[in-house]
Amino acid sequence: MAGSWWDRDRSQDHTAPNPNVRHDAYADIDFENNAQRLPLVLCLDTSSSMAGLPISTLNDAMRMWAQELHDDVSLSASVEVAVITFGGIGVRAWRGPQMLAPGQPGTPFVPAHAFHAPQFEAAGVTLLTEALDMAMQIVAERKQELRAAGLQYYRPQICLMTDGLPTDTEGQLSDSWHRLGPVLAAEQEKRHFRLYAIGVGGISQQGLDVLRALAPAFHAHLHGFPFKQLLAMMSASANAEQKGAGDEVFEKIFHQFRTQRSAWES
Amino acid sequence: MTERRVRVGTEELRVDELAAKGGGQASVYTLTDRPGTVVKLYREPQGPDQERRLERMLGLTPLGGRPTNSSQPPELAWPTGVVRGLDGAFLGYAMQRFGEPDHIPLIGLFTRAQRLRWFPPRTDWKFLLGVCWNLAFMTARMHHEGLVIGDFSSNNIVVDGNGFVTLLDCDSIAFTDPGSGEHFPALMQTADYSAPERQAGGPATEHTDNFALAVLIYQLLTVGNHPFGGVPHGSSSDSTIKDNIAASCSYVVQPDKVVTPRGMIEPAILPPALLTLARQAFGPGVRSPAERPSAEDWLRALDLERGRTHTCPERPRHSYGFHLQACPWCTRAAQSGQDPFNPPPAPAPMPPPVPADPAAEPEDKSLITPGILIFWAILAAMVIAVIVAAANG
């Protein structure tokens, strides 16, 4: 009985009940769901050093992770994903698979159940500092939007991934990241977000020193490009946040990740 | 790849490589040769207390006398064996598997997308009311046997297609071993369901369970709205459910104190007797644990409402309490374009989906066939005419 009503509705009833309300998956705030949100920002290095296997591995891992998010009954209720890339034509925000033009209105955050992975290409310089600036900015803006809608949020997570050293727009090594250290420390002291900084591939000791300075408690060096594990760690951390876990739990999750040797931890 | 083996009792079993579910404290793994069983393995070595807790639990059969109806799953995912490494080290415990797609975390009932994906097509408000009843029943029975759930949340309960509920993570409940008299406290909690005294470090009690039960029932009956949602007016700081609980700030009782969540379902969707209990729990009950309605209070009130729901004649999956004159879901759909129970209409630019009903096919053919026949008849006539003309020419 119910089925027949719906079949009829699906084929004919394009006007019901209010044609002006669009059920766009990218509507700024997912209307039907007013669960407490968990904003998650992936801040990814797509500079030229990531060309080839690394970037294709990243693309594959992102696609699989998006599917895992869809299938995760708990996380899909509250996680919202935004992606920032630094490389190519500069620092860009992505709304799901769509790259946003600078200044384009609308939030880059997409509800987990509607998130589809972008397809990245590797090129250009490593504007790491500018990317983190943008990450902090979109998180602050998102919080404001959510508050205005009467929606609460867990502590946002920002995950920085790079295989190089911060540069300027000319590709010259840059010291501009120095000014971020105190800002990031102060913001995290106020529990405004949690920053994970992960070095991958052939990142140099100097590159790791930068990550250590940016994220004293949550920085790591992963051999190769284990993006699948990296994204799984972000999910585990999101789970812990949803549960209201204490800082020590996050350190445990991260420590496990950092010292991982076997394939047992997903 | 190295293979991981563990010992459950005297049996040696292979553990699947990837965790079915991971958390901060432990991960749940499936077993290669035992599809119906999972093992929960702690991330870190556990002390003798946790091992003794599991050993004691194995000696108990809580909510004894399993359900007589065989279609009903057990209410507790109780440990079925202690898991050890081949060296004898305590690693965790085994239990029956309650996974998707048959058992869905309760949180899956809180959003339309997940409800439509995982639950039977006719899942409606009356079904949610039934799940509430089952939750209250389970809680009341556990309290009757002196068990405290402790970590009572929308992720620790799974629901099946018949609305039967099962409590996972039983290793964190509080109980007293009847043999030794030793008490094992509840170890875990989930912030969004923690009563203020628990947030402040107090132990889990029947009263803290009653708080979580009230929140879960309210969420189910409002298709997912947390009673401590909303952002306090003038707040510029980060705002969480946990903070609102600690501040005893619920819009169910004091709607003026917060910017209510966008798309909120009015509390009056609850029948009066249930709304009274909710106001008791989220008003005076927040600060005074003893004033919270008990699981039995909820059970009695829910029982009455289950027998007197209305069914909407206009749309499927629309049912509601006896106290309402018109279908609240139709009203909401008309006002906002959002029907919390039915899928959104297909977007207009999309072509209508291919009919799934195979019976429609011959009908379509019979409609198309005359057209094709006429087409061929005309074509044949033209060809003949051309041939005739050519021949005559």
mmCIF file of N, CA and C in Angstrom, chain A residues 148-199:
data_model
loop_
_atom_site.group_PDB
_atom_site.id
_atom_site.type_symbol
_atom_site.label_atom_id
_atom_site.label_comp_id
_atom_site.label_asym_id
_atom_site.label_seq_id
_atom_site.Cartn_x
_atom_site.Cartn_y
_atom_site.Cartn_z
ATOM 1 N N ALA A 148 23.925 30.661 14.708
ATOM 2 C CA ALA A 148 22.778 31.462 14.284
ATOM 3 C C ALA A 148 21.567 30.572 13.995
ATOM 4 N N ALA A 149 21.835 29.324 13.603
ATOM 5 C CA ALA A 149 20.744 28.387 13.312
ATOM 6 C C ALA A 149 20.347 27.596 14.558
ATOM 7 N N GLY A 150 20.905 27.977 15.702
ATOM 8 C CA GLY A 150 20.567 27.283 16.948
ATOM 9 C C GLY A 150 21.182 25.896 17.034
ATOM 10 N N LEU A 151 22.213 25.662 16.221
ATOM 11 C CA LEU A 151 22.832 24.333 16.211
ATOM 12 C C LEU A 151 24.154 24.353 16.969
ATOM 13 N N GLN A 152 24.369 23.289 17.724
ATOM 14 C CA GLN A 152 25.598 23.189 18.512
ATOM 15 C C GLN A 152 26.652 22.416 17.739
ATOM 16 N N TYR A 153 27.875 22.461 18.251
ATOM 17 C CA TYR A 153 28.940 21.736 17.561
ATOM 18 C C TYR A 153 29.949 21.196 18.557
ATOM 19 N N TYR A 154 30.520 20.044 18.187
ATOM 20 C CA TYR A 154 31.656 19.503 18.922
ATOM 21 C C TYR A 154 32.895 20.288 18.505
ATOM 22 N N ARG A 155 34.000 20.041 19.192
ATOM 23 C CA ARG A 155 35.217 20.748 18.834
ATOM 24 C C ARG A 155 35.658 20.358 17.417
ATOM 25 N N PRO A 156 35.793 21.326 16.523
ATOM 26 C CA PRO A 156 36.176 20.984 15.143
ATOM 27 C C PRO A 156 37.573 20.375 15.086
ATOM 28 N N GLN A 157 37.789 19.594 14.057
ATOM 29 C CA GLN A 157 39.096 18.987 13.835
ATOM 30 C C GLN A 157 39.672 19.499 12.520
ATOM 31 N N ILE A 158 40.934 19.891 12.569
ATOM 32 C CA ILE A 158 41.631 20.273 11.339
ATOM 33 C C ILE A 158 42.785 19.299 11.158
ATOM 34 N N CYS A 159 42.859 18.695 9.984
ATOM 35 C CA CYS A 159 43.937 17.747 9.715
ATOM 36 C C CYS A 159 44.809 18.290 8.593
ATOM 37 N N LEU A 160 46.045 18.626 8.936
ATOM 38 C CA LEU A 160 46.994 19.150 7.957
ATOM 39 C C LEU A 160 47.891 18.015 7.462
ATOM 40 N N MET A 161 47.999 17.870 6.160
ATOM 41 C CA MET A 161 48.857 16.828 5.583
ATOM 42 C C MET A 161 49.789 17.470 4.559
ATOM 43 N N THR A 162 51.090 17.217 4.710
ATOM 44 C CA THR A 162 52.054 17.789 3.758
ATOM 45 C C THR A 162 53.261 16.869 3.586
ATOM 46 N N ASP A 163 53.957 17.014 2.473
ATOM 47 C CA ASP A 163 55.198 16.267 2.296
ATOM 48 C C ASP A 163 56.370 17.225 2.093
ATOM 49 N N GLY A 164 56.109 18.509 2.355
ATOM 50 C CA GLY A 164 57.179 19.470 2.053
ATOM 51 C C GLY A 164 57.335 20.556 3.096
ATOM 52 N N LEU A 165 57.918 21.668 2.640
ATOM 53 C CA LEU A 165 58.156 22.832 3.484
ATOM 54 C C LEU A 165 57.311 23.996 2.988
ATOM 55 N N PRO A 166 56.853 24.853 3.893
ATOM 56 C CA PRO A 166 56.052 26.008 3.479
ATOM 57 C C PRO A 166 56.838 26.893 2.519
ATOM 58 N N THR A 167 56.175 27.316 1.464
ATOM 59 C CA THR A 167 56.832 28.243 0.534
ATOM 60 C C THR A 167 55.935 29.466 0.344
ATOM 61 N N ASP A 168 56.480 30.444 -0.389
ATOM 62 C CA ASP A 168 55.650 31.567 -0.814
ATOM 63 C C ASP A 168 55.112 31.268 -2.210
ATOM 64 N N THR A 169 54.452 32.244 -2.807
ATOM 65 C CA THR A 169 53.817 32.005 -4.104
ATOM 66 C C THR A 169 54.841 31.762 -5.212
ATOM 67 N N GLU A 170 56.102 32.156 -4.961
ATOM 68 C CA GLU A 170 57.140 31.929 -5.974
ATOM 69 C C GLU A 170 57.813 30.575 -5.777
ATOM 70 N N GLY A 171 57.398 29.847 -4.748
ATOM 71 C CA GLY A 171 58.028 28.567 -4.476
ATOM 72 C C GLY A 171 59.281 28.674 -3.629
ATOM 73 N N GLN A 172 59.565 29.893 -3.121
ATOM 74 C CA GLN A 172 60.723 30.082 -2.240
ATOM 75 C C GLN A 172 60.318 29.711 -0.815
ATOM 76 N N LEU A 173 61.249 29.076 -0.086
ATOM 77 C CA LEU A 173 60.961 28.728 1.303
ATOM 78 C C LEU A 173 60.527 29.976 2.063
ATOM 79 N N SER A 174 59.541 29.795 2.904
ATOM 80 C CA SER A 174 58.966 30.941 3.597
ATOM 81 C C SER A 174 58.971 30.720 5.100
ATOM 82 N N ASP A 175 59.186 31.787 5.836
ATOM 83 C CA ASP A 175 59.172 31.728 7.303
ATOM 84 C C ASP A 175 57.832 32.183 7.875
ATOM 85 N N SER A 176 56.882 32.440 6.986
ATOM 86 C CA SER A 176 55.638 33.050 7.463
ATOM 87 C C SER A 176 54.906 32.154 8.463
ATOM 88 N N TRP A 177 55.184 30.841 8.441
ATOM 89 C CA TRP A 177 54.484 29.949 9.374
ATOM 90 C C TRP A 177 54.818 30.243 10.829
ATOM 91 N N HIS A 178 55.968 30.935 11.061
ATOM 92 C CA HIS A 178 56.366 31.233 12.445
ATOM 93 C C HIS A 178 55.267 31.978 13.199
ATOM 94 N N ARG A 179 54.581 32.872 12.477
ATOM 95 C CA ARG A 179 53.566 33.664 13.176
ATOM 96 C C ARG A 179 52.357 32.802 13.575
ATOM 97 N N LEU A 180 52.199 31.618 12.935
ATOM 98 C CA LEU A 180 51.039 30.779 13.237
ATOM 99 C C LEU A 180 51.147 30.059 14.577
ATOM 100 N N GLY A 181 52.372 29.722 14.965
ATOM 101 C CA GLY A 181 52.575 28.944 16.191
ATOM 102 C C GLY A 181 51.781 29.477 17.374
ATOM 103 N N PRO A 182 52.019 30.740 17.779
ATOM 104 C CA PRO A 182 51.299 31.280 18.939
ATOM 105 C C PRO A 182 49.785 31.357 18.705
ATOM 106 N N VAL A 183 49.373 31.665 17.464
ATOM 107 C CA VAL A 183 47.936 31.763 17.173
ATOM 108 C C VAL A 183 47.274 30.409 17.367
ATOM 109 N N LEU A 184 47.891 29.372 16.782
ATOM 110 C CA LEU A 184 47.337 28.024 16.901
ATOM 111 C C LEU A 184 47.300 27.576 18.352
ATOM 112 N N ALA A 185 48.374 27.876 19.075
ATOM 113 C CA ALA A 185 48.430 27.474 20.485
ATOM 114 C C ALA A 185 47.307 28.140 21.277
ATOM 115 N N ALA A 186 47.106 29.440 21.039
ATOM 116 C CA ALA A 186 46.079 30.173 21.784
ATOM 117 C C ALA A 186 44.683 29.650 21.435
ATOM 118 N N GLU A 187 44.446 29.418 20.158
ATOM 119 C CA GLU A 187 43.133 28.930 19.725
ATOM 120 C C GLU A 187 42.816 27.565 20.326
ATOM 121 N N GLN A 188 43.833 26.712 20.361
ATOM 122 C CA GLN A 188 43.596 25.367 20.885
ATOM 123 C C GLN A 188 43.499 25.373 22.401
ATOM 124 N N GLU A 189 44.194 26.306 23.012
ATOM 125 C CA GLU A 189 44.075 26.475 24.456
ATOM 126 C C GLU A 189 42.623 26.787 24.821
ATOM 127 N N LYS A 190 41.984 27.575 23.950
ATOM 128 C CA LYS A 190 40.574 27.921 24.164
ATOM 129 C C LYS A 190 39.628 26.848 23.609
ATOM 130 N N ARG A 191 40.186 25.744 23.211
ATOM 131 C CA ARG A 191 39.437 24.594 22.710
ATOM 132 C C ARG A 191 38.593 24.949 21.488
ATOM 133 N N HIS A 192 39.091 25.862 20.685
ATOM 134 C CA HIS A 192 38.341 26.254 19.490
ATOM 135 C C HIS A 192 38.394 25.208 18.391
ATOM 136 N N PHE A 193 39.451 24.432 18.355
ATOM 137 C CA PHE A 193 39.571 23.313 17.421
ATOM 138 C C PHE A 193 40.744 22.458 17.845
ATOM 139 N N ARG A 194 40.913 21.324 17.155
ATOM 140 C CA ARG A 194 42.040 20.455 17.415
ATOM 141 C C ARG A 194 42.780 20.291 16.092
ATOM 142 N N LEU A 195 44.091 20.536 16.091
ATOM 143 C CA LEU A 195 44.873 20.440 14.861
ATOM 144 C C LEU A 195 45.767 19.206 14.880
ATOM 145 N N TYR A 196 45.654 18.393 13.835
ATOM 146 C CA TYR A 196 46.581 17.289 13.618
ATOM 147 C C TYR A 196 47.476 17.670 12.450
ATOM 148 N N ALA A 197 48.780 17.469 12.574
ATOM 149 C CA ALA A 197 49.699 17.802 11.481
ATOM 150 C C ALA A 197 50.499 16.560 11.125
ATOM 151 N N ILE A 198 50.336 16.105 9.902
ATOM 152 C CA ILE A 198 50.922 14.835 9.490
ATOM 153 C C ILE A 198 51.886 15.057 8.324
ATOM 154 N N GLY A 199 53.117 14.611 8.491
ATOM 155 C CA GLY A 199 54.085 14.639 7.405
ATOM 156 C C GLY A 199 54.108 13.280 6.723
#
